Amino acid sequence: MSASKGQPKFKTREAVDFVIIGSGAAGGVLAKELSTEGFSVVVLEQGPYRTAADFNHDELAVMYKNELMNHPGWNDPQTFRRYENETARVKRGGPPPALYARGVGGSSVHFTANYWRFHQSDFMERSLLGPMQGTGFADWPIGYEELEPYYSKVEWQCGVSGQPGPFEAPRSRPYPLPPLPVKSSGVLFDKGARLMGLHPQPAPMAILSKPYKGRPACINCGFCMGFGCESNAKSSALVTMIPLAEATGRCEIRPLSTVFQIKTNAAGRVTEVVYLDSEGQEQAQKANAVILSANGAETPRLLFMSESARSPDGLANSSGLVGKYLMGNGHSVTQAAFEHPLNEFKGVQVTRIVHDYYENDPGRGFYGGGGMDARPFLDSTPIMFSQSGLPHGAPRWGLEFKQMLRHYFTRKMAVLGSTTSVPLLRNNITLDPNLKDDKGRPAIRMTYMDHEDDLAMATFLQDRAVEILGAAGAAEIWREPVEGGDIQAHLLGTCRMGNDAETSVVDKYHRAHDVRNLFICDGSSFVSSGRGQPTMTIQALAFRAAEHIARFARAGDI
Amino acid sequence: MTIPIKSRRAFLSSSACVVGTSWLGINMPLLLSAGEIAGANRESEAAFKNLSPRDAIEYAALVNQIIPPDETPGAVDVGVVYYIDYVLGDFMAAASPLLKSGLEDLQGRTKSANPAVGYFSELSFEQQTGVLRLVEDTRFFGALHFMTMCGMFCLPSYGGNRKNAGWDLLGFEHQHVWQPPFGYYDAAVHGQTPVQEDEQ
């Protein structure tokens, strides 16, 4: 664990131009862009400053002890309930409901690195399809065309490997890197999909297929999902944006800094950010402006914790929509085993995807769309596989169990379907009224149950997956049940953007409607969920936001 | 994304006894070095630190029921008892009461069914299987199963997975660099002839 050398050390009692809360996919981009533009920036990150040397293949530590996700200093529990009339509870063991990494680079350090662009329709489905009663179904205040240059920026500045597919929206530049080498799961998925008349394509991945910008190509070690990359081939904010921010000499990264309040003055302007430092001491960093990029769960939590007499329901929450409309993307998993070894433990998770069902189709009888991909999913690593990798009804112990472990580990793959999530007021992040962390901060309380259309779409994709895997010649196929989940890794929509201050939290430049010098940019800004794989869009939004925020700052309009 | 329910259930149940581990994040370097000691203890067949000799014998019988030896090593051969010994003194210490009461219950069932036998481990393999079936849906068995899987397939430094024997069972090869082709079905794409498993 080591922090970079040569950073400036700003005084907490002297205002910097920007404090950015969170160093992940969005915060990393904003830090790099704004410091490059000449502004002084302090980034507060609650996790430690790890580097590639700190990452390993310790499945027990990463997947079961949640080493990359736990708060580094103290117990910070979360509670979960499906509906608001239930009592939220802390789960016994396992990952927390809001699943995110803590550390410089945020969740981009441990993500799988699927990097689909959104399609044009994702930004305007309310206009295309009409209203959905009882939901927050709405258009974005920006369209794909406005975001496209920033998608290209992400691809070229961070390093994305891929090849345009037949359903992709227009792009101004090609991918900077060719697709990663196809795995057996990709070959089989490709074969089955083509036999079904579909159009599989190489998966866009934020992992380097060739050396790029001083970083090496992927070594196919197989430890991507949930793990940090030991070779720096995964294009996390940690290795793409943070070093460039530090190189400006105007950006100070402060790891192990847990924010618990954004303070405002009588005029309603943000003045400073209060946090606990690595020693557990309270600090307050003054700032001319604050950018909140803490993720779709921590961001609303902080806004609620920053309530004041002027903002009794939470900072920037005059709309009442802070924390609301949480979207996580629905999913279905279809498993298959083949005659010969696939060895899915090697290489990146995903090498082929299908977007034929991306768009809404009224003929299905429900709203939604989705993407599909081939991957080992949870069974690429040995302990996870031994827990849940065998077909349903398989023995759990004994000689037959042992023989099945031996047979299936190398022969398995899965097709993951990822869907839209209908934005619902009932799905949200709030502060738990009864539970606090060890430092007295109210715990995150997640309330979440997928909309019936999300589950229907996930089931539809599972039906197609069964057909594809059958066409590919699978020896066995089995379905995991499609039900509501209580763990969300995509934390979207909880401070949605919009033009109307009564129906959104931030404007189209990510400025809080209520607070002129507060900006919010992360997954919480989303108006719709897309079809999974949101990080690409989070980073495109961050590049765009940085450009506008810098413009405002230069004009004294903050 | 949502972790799908079936996998999630297994995931959670398997993790259910890892409680109170928030301190792990800050103590990982220490924990890992302790883990390396566990591996060294196993290699030297050192005395157990947290299991009594009797408990070690009983756990050996139990974990060999879960992964029995055949032409390949069973759980005991792979070092699972050393793994259990290590984690019960460390990040799974909270599971000790559950295991203790579960083991007592198991011994009670053993004596009820076989009054002449003092301990589960003294039953024949087939008799052990019959007794274990009575408790296979209990939290005790769940914890034992989880620990056995971890001991089979963890990094060897934790005390289990001796000489990578657990990984060998699965066909998992732990190396940091791979080049395509990865498996049978992508060999032709990468310009090679698919290799049958017995040739690999």
PDB file of C-alpha atoms in Angstrom, chain A residues 324-449:
ATOM      1  CA  LYS A 324     -34.643   7.714  -5.089  1.00  0.00           C
ATOM      2  CA  TYR A 325     -34.964   5.799  -8.377  1.00  0.00           C
ATOM      3  CA  LEU A 326     -32.143   3.425  -7.560  1.00  0.00           C
ATOM      4  CA  MET A 327     -31.489   1.181 -10.570  1.00  0.00           C
ATOM      5  CA  GLY A 328     -29.191  -1.838 -10.551  1.00  0.00           C
ATOM      6  CA  ASN A 329     -29.819  -3.618 -13.879  1.00  0.00           C
ATOM      7  CA  GLY A 330     -31.677  -6.902 -13.837  1.00  0.00           C
ATOM      8  CA  HIS A 331     -29.845 -10.109 -14.599  1.00  0.00           C
ATOM      9  CA  SER A 332     -30.311 -13.703 -15.535  1.00  0.00           C
ATOM     10  CA  VAL A 333     -27.718 -16.443 -15.541  1.00  0.00           C
ATOM     11  CA  THR A 334     -27.833 -19.531 -17.723  1.00  0.00           C
ATOM     12  CA  GLN A 335     -25.249 -22.229 -17.135  1.00  0.00           C
ATOM     13  CA  ALA A 336     -23.927 -24.812 -19.532  1.00  0.00           C
ATOM     14  CA  ALA A 337     -21.373 -27.599 -19.613  1.00  0.00           C
ATOM     15  CA  PHE A 338     -19.664 -28.876 -22.746  1.00  0.00           C
ATOM     16  CA  GLU A 339     -17.918 -32.078 -23.667  1.00  0.00           C
ATOM     17  CA  HIS A 340     -14.394 -30.694 -23.786  1.00  0.00           C
ATOM     18  CA  PRO A 341     -12.544 -28.266 -21.496  1.00  0.00           C
ATOM     19  CA  LEU A 342     -13.137 -24.563 -21.975  1.00  0.00           C
ATOM     20  CA  ASN A 343     -10.737 -23.556 -19.176  1.00  0.00           C
ATOM     21  CA  GLU A 344     -12.649 -20.403 -18.424  1.00  0.00           C
ATOM     22  CA  PHE A 345     -10.326 -19.614 -15.535  1.00  0.00           C
ATOM     23  CA  LYS A 346      -7.931 -18.207 -18.110  1.00  0.00           C
ATOM     24  CA  GLY A 347      -8.336 -14.807 -19.710  1.00  0.00           C
ATOM     25  CA  VAL A 348     -10.766 -11.945 -19.149  1.00  0.00           C
ATOM     26  CA  GLN A 349     -14.347 -12.680 -18.191  1.00  0.00           C
ATOM     27  CA  VAL A 350     -16.108 -11.668 -21.420  1.00  0.00           C
ATOM     28  CA  THR A 351     -15.006 -11.901 -25.052  1.00  0.00           C
ATOM     29  CA  ARG A 352     -18.304 -11.984 -26.982  1.00  0.00           C
ATOM     30  CA  ILE A 353     -21.609 -10.193 -26.555  1.00  0.00           C
ATOM     31  CA  VAL A 354     -25.004 -10.098 -28.294  1.00  0.00           C
ATOM     32  CA  HIS A 355     -26.993  -6.886 -28.586  1.00  0.00           C
ATOM     33  CA  ASP A 356     -29.812  -8.131 -30.815  1.00  0.00           C
ATOM     34  CA  TYR A 357     -32.288  -7.685 -27.944  1.00  0.00           C
ATOM     35  CA  TYR A 358     -30.972  -4.339 -26.784  1.00  0.00           C
ATOM     36  CA  GLU A 359     -33.941  -2.281 -27.939  1.00  0.00           C
ATOM     37  CA  ASN A 360     -37.431  -2.357 -26.516  1.00  0.00           C
ATOM     38  CA  ASP A 361     -39.839  -4.503 -28.523  1.00  0.00           C
ATOM     39  CA  PRO A 362     -43.577  -4.051 -27.883  1.00  0.00           C
ATOM     40  CA  GLY A 363     -44.119  -7.547 -29.213  1.00  0.00           C
ATOM     41  CA  ARG A 364     -42.565  -8.990 -26.055  1.00  0.00           C
ATOM     42  CA  GLY A 365     -45.425  -7.648 -23.978  1.00  0.00           C
ATOM     43  CA  PHE A 366     -43.313  -5.780 -21.459  1.00  0.00           C
ATOM     44  CA  TYR A 367     -40.892  -2.867 -21.392  1.00  0.00           C
ATOM     45  CA  GLY A 368     -37.188  -3.425 -21.570  1.00  0.00           C
ATOM     46  CA  GLY A 369     -34.120  -4.453 -23.431  1.00  0.00           C
ATOM     47  CA  GLY A 370     -30.853  -6.093 -22.702  1.00  0.00           C
ATOM     48  CA  GLY A 371     -27.492  -7.419 -23.670  1.00  0.00           C
ATOM     49  CA  MET A 372     -26.039 -10.872 -23.324  1.00  0.00           C
ATOM     50  CA  ASP A 373     -22.507 -12.055 -22.849  1.00  0.00           C
ATOM     51  CA  ALA A 374     -20.578 -15.283 -22.460  1.00  0.00           C
ATOM     52  CA  ARG A 375     -18.386 -15.662 -19.376  1.00  0.00           C
ATOM     53  CA  PRO A 376     -17.446 -17.979 -16.529  1.00  0.00           C
ATOM     54  CA  PHE A 377     -19.098 -15.508 -14.138  1.00  0.00           C
ATOM     55  CA  LEU A 378     -18.744 -16.657 -10.517  1.00  0.00           C
ATOM     56  CA  ASP A 379     -17.085 -19.928 -11.418  1.00  0.00           C
ATOM     57  CA  SER A 380     -13.766 -18.727 -12.786  1.00  0.00           C
ATOM     58  CA  THR A 381     -12.099 -19.143  -9.410  1.00  0.00           C
ATOM     59  CA  PRO A 382     -11.907 -22.436  -7.494  1.00  0.00           C
ATOM     60  CA  ILE A 383     -13.574 -21.663  -4.174  1.00  0.00           C
ATOM     61  CA  MET A 384     -16.506 -19.833  -5.759  1.00  0.00           C
ATOM     62  CA  PHE A 385     -16.978 -22.682  -8.207  1.00  0.00           C
ATOM     63  CA  SER A 386     -16.955 -25.267  -5.441  1.00  0.00           C
ATOM     64  CA  GLN A 387     -19.741 -23.397  -3.668  1.00  0.00           C
ATOM     65  CA  SER A 388     -22.182 -22.920  -6.500  1.00  0.00           C
ATOM     66  CA  GLY A 389     -20.836 -24.197  -9.789  1.00  0.00           C
ATOM     67  CA  LEU A 390     -22.445 -27.599 -10.151  1.00  0.00           C
ATOM     68  CA  PRO A 391     -25.814 -28.320 -11.792  1.00  0.00           C
ATOM     69  CA  HIS A 392     -28.858 -28.114  -9.561  1.00  0.00           C
ATOM     70  CA  GLY A 393     -29.452 -31.299  -7.640  1.00  0.00           C
ATOM     71  CA  ALA A 394     -25.805 -32.316  -7.679  1.00  0.00           C
ATOM     72  CA  PRO A 395     -24.547 -33.921  -4.467  1.00  0.00           C
ATOM     73  CA  ARG A 396     -22.859 -31.497  -2.093  1.00  0.00           C
ATOM     74  CA  TRP A 397     -20.360 -33.935  -0.640  1.00  0.00           C
ATOM     75  CA  GLY A 398     -18.883 -37.362  -1.074  1.00  0.00           C
ATOM     76  CA  LEU A 399     -17.158 -39.158  -3.895  1.00  0.00           C
ATOM     77  CA  GLU A 400     -19.702 -38.230  -6.547  1.00  0.00           C
ATOM     78  CA  PHE A 401     -19.418 -34.576  -5.533  1.00  0.00           C
ATOM     79  CA  LYS A 402     -15.664 -34.796  -5.868  1.00  0.00           C
ATOM     80  CA  GLN A 403     -15.952 -36.396  -9.283  1.00  0.00           C
ATOM     81  CA  MET A 404     -18.354 -33.713 -10.433  1.00  0.00           C
ATOM     82  CA  LEU A 405     -16.046 -30.949  -9.252  1.00  0.00           C
ATOM     83  CA  ARG A 406     -13.331 -32.586 -11.304  1.00  0.00           C
ATOM     84  CA  HIS A 407     -15.516 -32.861 -14.389  1.00  0.00           C
ATOM     85  CA  TYR A 408     -17.284 -29.514 -14.436  1.00  0.00           C
ATOM     86  CA  PHE A 409     -14.722 -26.910 -13.452  1.00  0.00           C
ATOM     87  CA  THR A 410     -12.995 -26.792 -16.819  1.00  0.00           C
ATOM     88  CA  ARG A 411     -16.104 -27.518 -18.896  1.00  0.00           C
ATOM     89  CA  LYS A 412     -18.476 -24.811 -17.724  1.00  0.00           C
ATOM     90  CA  MET A 413     -19.540 -21.433 -18.969  1.00  0.00           C
ATOM     91  CA  ALA A 414     -22.468 -19.102 -18.402  1.00  0.00           C
ATOM     92  CA  VAL A 415     -24.466 -16.620 -20.406  1.00  0.00           C
ATOM     93  CA  LEU A 416     -25.282 -13.486 -18.460  1.00  0.00           C
ATOM     94  CA  GLY A 417     -28.286 -11.427 -19.505  1.00  0.00           C
ATOM     95  CA  SER A 418     -28.248  -7.800 -18.367  1.00  0.00           C
ATOM     96  CA  THR A 419     -31.387  -5.697 -18.592  1.00  0.00           C
ATOM     97  CA  THR A 420     -32.999  -2.349 -18.106  1.00  0.00           C
ATOM     98  CA  SER A 421     -34.220  -1.349 -14.662  1.00  0.00           C
ATOM     99  CA  VAL A 422     -37.415   0.673 -14.471  1.00  0.00           C
ATOM    100  CA  PRO A 423     -36.809   3.675 -12.185  1.00  0.00           C
ATOM    101  CA  LEU A 424     -39.121   3.400  -9.184  1.00  0.00           C
ATOM    102  CA  LEU A 425     -39.509   5.646  -6.153  1.00  0.00           C
ATOM    103  CA  ARG A 426     -39.770   2.543  -3.968  1.00  0.00           C
ATOM    104  CA  ASN A 427     -36.213   1.544  -4.858  1.00  0.00           C
ATOM    105  CA  ASN A 428     -33.874   3.820  -3.004  1.00  0.00           C
ATOM    106  CA  ILE A 429     -30.961   4.577  -0.714  1.00  0.00           C
ATOM    107  CA  THR A 430     -31.780   6.140   2.644  1.00  0.00           C
ATOM    108  CA  LEU A 431     -30.096   6.420   6.029  1.00  0.00           C
ATOM    109  CA  ASP A 432     -30.926   3.562   8.342  1.00  0.00           C
ATOM    110  CA  PRO A 433     -32.722   5.102  11.330  1.00  0.00           C
ATOM    111  CA  ASN A 434     -31.449   2.479  13.754  1.00  0.00           C
ATOM    112  CA  LEU A 435     -27.937   1.554  12.690  1.00  0.00           C
ATOM    113  CA  LYS A 436     -24.712   3.536  12.628  1.00  0.00           C
ATOM    114  CA  ASP A 437     -21.141   2.705  11.773  1.00  0.00           C
ATOM    115  CA  ASP A 438     -18.425   2.646  14.417  1.00  0.00           C
ATOM    116  CA  LYS A 439     -17.910   6.374  14.022  1.00  0.00           C
ATOM    117  CA  GLY A 440     -21.556   7.273  14.403  1.00  0.00           C
ATOM    118  CA  ARG A 441     -22.384   7.751  10.737  1.00  0.00           C
ATOM    119  CA  PRO A 442     -25.857   6.449   9.804  1.00  0.00           C
ATOM    120  CA  ALA A 443     -25.632   3.233   7.820  1.00  0.00           C
ATOM    121  CA  ILE A 444     -26.675   2.961   4.192  1.00  0.00           C
ATOM    122  CA  ARG A 445     -30.134   1.391   3.915  1.00  0.00           C
ATOM    123  CA  MET A 446     -31.025  -0.075   0.535  1.00  0.00           C
ATOM    124  CA  THR A 447     -34.625  -0.755  -0.428  1.00  0.00           C
ATOM    125  CA  TYR A 448     -34.869  -2.669  -3.692  1.00  0.00           C
ATOM    126  CA  MET A 449     -37.118  -4.989  -5.637  1.00  0.00           C
TER     127      MET A 449
END
